[in-house]
CSV table of C-alpha atoms in Angstrom, one decimal:
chain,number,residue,atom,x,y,z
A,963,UNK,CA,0.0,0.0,0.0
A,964,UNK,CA,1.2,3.3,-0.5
A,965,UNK,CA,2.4,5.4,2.3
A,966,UNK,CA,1.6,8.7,0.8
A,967,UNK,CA,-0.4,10.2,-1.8
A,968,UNK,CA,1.4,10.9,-5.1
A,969,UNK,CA,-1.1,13.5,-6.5
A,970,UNK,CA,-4.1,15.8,-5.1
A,971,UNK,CA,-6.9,17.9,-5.7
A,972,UNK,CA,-7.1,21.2,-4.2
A,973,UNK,CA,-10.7,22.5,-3.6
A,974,UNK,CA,-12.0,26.2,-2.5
A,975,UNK,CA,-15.3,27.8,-1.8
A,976,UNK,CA,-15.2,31.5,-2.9
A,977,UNK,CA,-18.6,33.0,-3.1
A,978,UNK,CA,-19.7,36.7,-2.2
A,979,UNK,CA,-17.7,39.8,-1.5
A,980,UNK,CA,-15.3,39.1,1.2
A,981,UNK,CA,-12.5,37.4,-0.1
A,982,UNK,CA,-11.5,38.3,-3.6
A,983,UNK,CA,-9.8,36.1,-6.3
A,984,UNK,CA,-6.0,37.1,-4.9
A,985,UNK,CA,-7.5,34.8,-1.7
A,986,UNK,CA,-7.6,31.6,-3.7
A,987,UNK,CA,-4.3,32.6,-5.9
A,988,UNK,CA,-2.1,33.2,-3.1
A,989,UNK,CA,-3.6,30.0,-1.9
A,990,UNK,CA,-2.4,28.6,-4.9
A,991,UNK,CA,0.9,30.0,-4.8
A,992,UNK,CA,1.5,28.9,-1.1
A,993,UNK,CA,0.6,25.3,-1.5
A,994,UNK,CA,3.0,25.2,-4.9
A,995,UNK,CA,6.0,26.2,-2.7
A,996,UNK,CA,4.9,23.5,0.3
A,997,UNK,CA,3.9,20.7,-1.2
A,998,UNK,CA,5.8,19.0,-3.4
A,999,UNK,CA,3.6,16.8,-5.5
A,1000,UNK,CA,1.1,16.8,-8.5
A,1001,UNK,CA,-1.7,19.2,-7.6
A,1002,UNK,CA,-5.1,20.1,-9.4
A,1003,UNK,CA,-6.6,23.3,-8.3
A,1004,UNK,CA,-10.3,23.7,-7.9
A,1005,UNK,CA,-12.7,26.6,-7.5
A,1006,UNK,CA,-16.1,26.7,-6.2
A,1007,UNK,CA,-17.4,30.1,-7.0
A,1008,UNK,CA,-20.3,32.7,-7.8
A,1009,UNK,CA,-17.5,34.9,-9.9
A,1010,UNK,CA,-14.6,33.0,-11.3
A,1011,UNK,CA,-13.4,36.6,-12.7
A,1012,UNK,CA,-9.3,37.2,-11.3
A,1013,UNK,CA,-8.7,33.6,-10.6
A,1014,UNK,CA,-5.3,32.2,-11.9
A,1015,UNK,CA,-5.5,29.9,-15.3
A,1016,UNK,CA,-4.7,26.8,-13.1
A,1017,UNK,CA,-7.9,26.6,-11.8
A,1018,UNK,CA,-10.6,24.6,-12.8
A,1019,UNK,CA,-14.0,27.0,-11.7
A,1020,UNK,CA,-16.8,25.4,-10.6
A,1021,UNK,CA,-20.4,27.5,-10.5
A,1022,UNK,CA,-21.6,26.5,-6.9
A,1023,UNK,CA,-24.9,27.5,-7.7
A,1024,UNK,CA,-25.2,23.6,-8.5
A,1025,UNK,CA,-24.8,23.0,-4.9
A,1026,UNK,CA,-27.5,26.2,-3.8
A,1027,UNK,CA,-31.0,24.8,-2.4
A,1028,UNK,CA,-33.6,27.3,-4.1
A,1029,UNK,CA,-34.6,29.4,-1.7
A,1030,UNK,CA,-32.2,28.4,1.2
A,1031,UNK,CA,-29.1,30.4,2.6
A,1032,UNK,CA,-27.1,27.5,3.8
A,1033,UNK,CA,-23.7,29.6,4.7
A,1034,UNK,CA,-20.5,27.6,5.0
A,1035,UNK,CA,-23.0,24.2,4.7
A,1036,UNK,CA,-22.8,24.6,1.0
A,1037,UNK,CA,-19.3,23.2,1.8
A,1038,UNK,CA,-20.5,20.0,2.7
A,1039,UNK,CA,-21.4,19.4,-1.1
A,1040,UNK,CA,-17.6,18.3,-0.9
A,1041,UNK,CA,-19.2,14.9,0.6
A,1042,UNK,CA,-21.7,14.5,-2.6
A,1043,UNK,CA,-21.1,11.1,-4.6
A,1044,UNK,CA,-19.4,12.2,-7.2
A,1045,UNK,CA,-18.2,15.9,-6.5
A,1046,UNK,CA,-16.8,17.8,-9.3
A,1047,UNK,CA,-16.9,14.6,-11.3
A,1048,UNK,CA,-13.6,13.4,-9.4
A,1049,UNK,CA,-15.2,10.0,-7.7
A,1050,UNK,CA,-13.1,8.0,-5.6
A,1051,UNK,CA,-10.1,10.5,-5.7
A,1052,UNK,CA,-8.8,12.7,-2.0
A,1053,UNK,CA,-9.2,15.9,-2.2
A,1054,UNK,CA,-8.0,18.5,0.0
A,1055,UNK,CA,-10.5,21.4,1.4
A,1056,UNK,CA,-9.3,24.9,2.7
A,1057,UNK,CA,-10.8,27.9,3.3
A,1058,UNK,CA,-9.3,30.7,1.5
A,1059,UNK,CA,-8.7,32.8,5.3
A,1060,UNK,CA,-5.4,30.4,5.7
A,1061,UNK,CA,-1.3,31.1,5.3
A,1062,UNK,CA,0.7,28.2,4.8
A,1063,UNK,CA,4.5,29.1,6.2
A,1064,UNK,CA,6.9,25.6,5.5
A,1065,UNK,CA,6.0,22.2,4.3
A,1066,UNK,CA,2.6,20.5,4.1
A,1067,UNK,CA,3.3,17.4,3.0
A,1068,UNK,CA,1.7,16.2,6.4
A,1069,UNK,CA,-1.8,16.2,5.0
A,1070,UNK,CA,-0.4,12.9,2.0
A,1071,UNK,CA,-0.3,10.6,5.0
A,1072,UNK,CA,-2.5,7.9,5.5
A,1073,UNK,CA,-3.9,7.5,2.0
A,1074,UNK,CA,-6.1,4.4,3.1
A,1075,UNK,CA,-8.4,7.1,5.3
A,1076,UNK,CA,-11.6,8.7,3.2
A,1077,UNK,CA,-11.8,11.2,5.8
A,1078,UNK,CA,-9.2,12.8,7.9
A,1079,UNK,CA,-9.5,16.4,10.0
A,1080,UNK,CA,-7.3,19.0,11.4
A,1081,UNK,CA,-7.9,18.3,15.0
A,1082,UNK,CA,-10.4,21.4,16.6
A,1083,UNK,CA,-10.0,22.9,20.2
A,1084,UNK,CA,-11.6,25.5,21.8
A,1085,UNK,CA,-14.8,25.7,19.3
A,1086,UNK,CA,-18.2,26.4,19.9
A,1087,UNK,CA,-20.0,23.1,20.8
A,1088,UNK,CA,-16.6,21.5,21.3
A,1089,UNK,CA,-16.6,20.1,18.1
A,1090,UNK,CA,-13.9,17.7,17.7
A,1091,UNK,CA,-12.8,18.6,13.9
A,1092,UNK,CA,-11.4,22.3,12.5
A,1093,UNK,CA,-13.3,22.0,9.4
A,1094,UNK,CA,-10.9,24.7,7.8
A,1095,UNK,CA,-8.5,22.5,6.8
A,1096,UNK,CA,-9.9,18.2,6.0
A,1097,UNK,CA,-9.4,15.5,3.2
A,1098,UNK,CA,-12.1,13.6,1.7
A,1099,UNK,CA,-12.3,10.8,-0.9
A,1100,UNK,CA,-15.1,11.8,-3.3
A,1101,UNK,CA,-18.1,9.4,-2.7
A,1102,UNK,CA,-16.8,7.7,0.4
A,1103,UNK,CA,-19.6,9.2,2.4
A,1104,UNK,CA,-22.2,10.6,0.4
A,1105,UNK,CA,-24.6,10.5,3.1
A,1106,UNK,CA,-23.6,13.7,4.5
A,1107,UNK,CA,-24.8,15.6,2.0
A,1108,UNK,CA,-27.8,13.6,1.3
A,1109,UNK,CA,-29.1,13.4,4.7
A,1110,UNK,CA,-28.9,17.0,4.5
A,1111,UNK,CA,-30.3,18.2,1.6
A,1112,UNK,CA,-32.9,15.6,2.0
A,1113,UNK,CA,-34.3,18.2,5.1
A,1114,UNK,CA,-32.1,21.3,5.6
A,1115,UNK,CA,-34.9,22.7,7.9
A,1116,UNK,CA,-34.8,20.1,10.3
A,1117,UNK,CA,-30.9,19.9,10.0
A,1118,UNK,CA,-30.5,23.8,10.7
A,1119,UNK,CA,-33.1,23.6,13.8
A,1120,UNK,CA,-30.4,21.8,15.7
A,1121,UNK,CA,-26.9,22.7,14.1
A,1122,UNK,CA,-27.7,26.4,13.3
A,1123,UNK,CA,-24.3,28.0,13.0
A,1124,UNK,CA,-23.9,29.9,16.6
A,1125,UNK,CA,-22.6,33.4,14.6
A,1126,UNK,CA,-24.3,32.9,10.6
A,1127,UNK,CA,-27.6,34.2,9.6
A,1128,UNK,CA,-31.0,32.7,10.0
A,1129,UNK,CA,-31.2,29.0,8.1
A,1130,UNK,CA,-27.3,29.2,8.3
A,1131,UNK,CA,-25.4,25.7,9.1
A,1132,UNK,CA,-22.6,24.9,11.2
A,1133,UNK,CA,-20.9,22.1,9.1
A,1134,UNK,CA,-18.3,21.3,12.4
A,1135,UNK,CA,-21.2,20.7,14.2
A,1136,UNK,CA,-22.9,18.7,11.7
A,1137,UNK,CA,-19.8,16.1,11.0
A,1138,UNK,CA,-19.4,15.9,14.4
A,1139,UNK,CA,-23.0,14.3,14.1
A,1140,UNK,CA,-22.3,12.3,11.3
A,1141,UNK,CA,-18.4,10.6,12.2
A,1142,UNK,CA,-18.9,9.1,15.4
A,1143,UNK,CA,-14.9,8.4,14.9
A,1144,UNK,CA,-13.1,10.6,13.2
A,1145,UNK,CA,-8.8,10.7,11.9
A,1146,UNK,CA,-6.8,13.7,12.5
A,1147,UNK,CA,-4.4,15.4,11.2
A,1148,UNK,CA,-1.1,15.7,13.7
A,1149,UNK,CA,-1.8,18.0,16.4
A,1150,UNK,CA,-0.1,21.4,16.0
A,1151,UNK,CA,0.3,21.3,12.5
A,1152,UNK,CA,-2.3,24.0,12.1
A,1153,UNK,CA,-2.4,27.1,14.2
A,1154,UNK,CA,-5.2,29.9,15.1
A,1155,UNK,CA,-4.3,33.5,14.9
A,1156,UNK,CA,-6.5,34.6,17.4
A,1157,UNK,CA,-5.8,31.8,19.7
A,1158,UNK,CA,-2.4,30.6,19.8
A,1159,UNK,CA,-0.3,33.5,18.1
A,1160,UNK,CA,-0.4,35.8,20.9
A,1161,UNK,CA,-2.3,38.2,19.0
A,1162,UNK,CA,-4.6,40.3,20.9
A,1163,UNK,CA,-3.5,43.2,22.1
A,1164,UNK,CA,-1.8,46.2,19.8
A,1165,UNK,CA,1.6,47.1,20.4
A,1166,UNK,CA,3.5,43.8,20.0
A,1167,UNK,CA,3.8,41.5,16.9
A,1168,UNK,CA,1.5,37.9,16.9
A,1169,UNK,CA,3.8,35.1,17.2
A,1170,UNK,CA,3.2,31.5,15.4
A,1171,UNK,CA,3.8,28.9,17.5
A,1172,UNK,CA,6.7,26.5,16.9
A,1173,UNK,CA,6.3,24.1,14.6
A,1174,UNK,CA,3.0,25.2,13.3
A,1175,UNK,CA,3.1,25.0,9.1
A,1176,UNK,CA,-0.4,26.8,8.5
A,1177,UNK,CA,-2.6,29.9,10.4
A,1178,UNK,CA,-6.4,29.9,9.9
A,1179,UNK,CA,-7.7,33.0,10.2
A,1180,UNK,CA,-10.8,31.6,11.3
A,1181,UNK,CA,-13.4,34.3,12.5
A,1182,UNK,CA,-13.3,38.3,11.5
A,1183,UNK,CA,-10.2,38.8,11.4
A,1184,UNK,CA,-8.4,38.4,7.8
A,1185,UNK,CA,-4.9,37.9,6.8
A,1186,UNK,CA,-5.0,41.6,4.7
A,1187,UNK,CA,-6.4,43.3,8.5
A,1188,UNK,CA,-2.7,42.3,10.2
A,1189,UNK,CA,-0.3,42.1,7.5
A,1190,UNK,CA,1.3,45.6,7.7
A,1191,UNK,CA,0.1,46.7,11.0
A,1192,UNK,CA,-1.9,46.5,13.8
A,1193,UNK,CA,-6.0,46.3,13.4
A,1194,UNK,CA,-7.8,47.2,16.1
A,1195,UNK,CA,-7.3,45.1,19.1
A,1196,UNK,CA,-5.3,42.3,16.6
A,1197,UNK,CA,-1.8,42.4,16.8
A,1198,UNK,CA,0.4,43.1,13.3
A,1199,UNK,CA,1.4,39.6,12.1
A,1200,UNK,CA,4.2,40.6,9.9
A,1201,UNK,CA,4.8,37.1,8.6
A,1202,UNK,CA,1.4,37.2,6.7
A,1203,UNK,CA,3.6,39.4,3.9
A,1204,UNK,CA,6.5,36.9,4.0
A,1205,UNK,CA,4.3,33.8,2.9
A,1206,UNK,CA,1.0,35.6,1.4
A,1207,UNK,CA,1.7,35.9,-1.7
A,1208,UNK,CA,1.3,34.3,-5.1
């Protein structure tokens, strides 16, 4: 069996105003320096306009229930039986808020797992998975999204997303329903801005902790707020500049 995964495709969600195309290019350009194998880039998107060549855009308004605001649920189409046409292949799913500083090749491990989670702490509900950052094989558990779709009233009723907008679902919450085990990635792989890199408080700089290979900016705070200086009560994060970029 193989020990690691040879080739992989990238997914994003990109979808209203808040994160422009440059999100899912620098993306791009991160992951190309820090991870060394063959990588298909994919975008799931309202507006494909500004996104680089490489990737393949997807209009997500396949994935839209007429009539519903699901928030980040729609994300959870990543679980559909044959996503994007690419059945039976692992792809990697990471929201566009995220800066990758050194090597990545962490997340090729265990091939022989269909689902496998940066490990969560601190999150509302303590749900057990950081759903930022998670690889799937297409079609391994389609009942996710079906079981969803199939009543997104009565799924929203009890895993409304604590800080989204009426009809809004927490997809954490919901795979922490559906996996009643779940694989993780290694623990400190991936770090929190707000949490672990010292950050509140103006004045100082934020701090990564050792070892950490990726910060999601999970929340309202975006990398463009702390790059160059202070924002508010965030603290500057000067290595945002270093590694954000294309």
């Amino acid at each position: 069996m193989t020990e690691r995964l040879t080739a992989l495709d990238v997914v994003c969600f990109k979808w209203g105003e808040r994160y422009p195309s440059i999100y899912a290019n620098r993306l791009r350009g991160m992951l190309l320096r820090h991870l060394d194998v063959d990588l298909t880039f994919h975008c799931v998107t309202d507006d494909p306009a500004g996104l680089h060549p490489d990737f393949m855009a997807h209009d997500i308004a396949q994935f839209r229930i007429e009539g519903w605001d699901m928030g980040h649920g729609l994300k959870l189409s990543a679980f559909s039986r044959d996503f994007l046409g690419l059945a039976g292949r692992h792809i990697l799913i990471m929201d566009l808020d995220m800066i990758v500083l050194d090597d990545m090749s962490y997340v090729l491990d265990r091939p022989d797992e269909d689902f496998i989670i940066t490990p969560g702490h601190n999150q509302y509900a303590g749900t057990r998975g950081h759903s930022a950052l998670y690889r799937v094989r297409v079609g391994s558990r389609p009942d996710v999204w079906e079981e969803l779709i199939a009543d997104p009233a009565a799924t929203v009723a009890v895993y409304q997303h604590h800080n989204g907008g009426p009809g809004q679902l927490s997809e954490q919450r919901w795979l922490d329903r559906c996996f009643e085990q779940m694989a993780f990635f290694p623990e400190g792989m991936l770090a929190y801005y707000r949490q672990d890199c010292d950050a509140l408080g103006p004045g100082k700089t934020a701090v990564v902790p050792a070892g950490a290979r990726v910060v999601s900016f999970a929340g309202r705070v975006d990398p463009v707020h702390v790059q160059h200086s202070d924002y508010g009560e965030w603290r500057h994060a000067p290595w945002v500049a270093e590694h954000w970029r294309e």
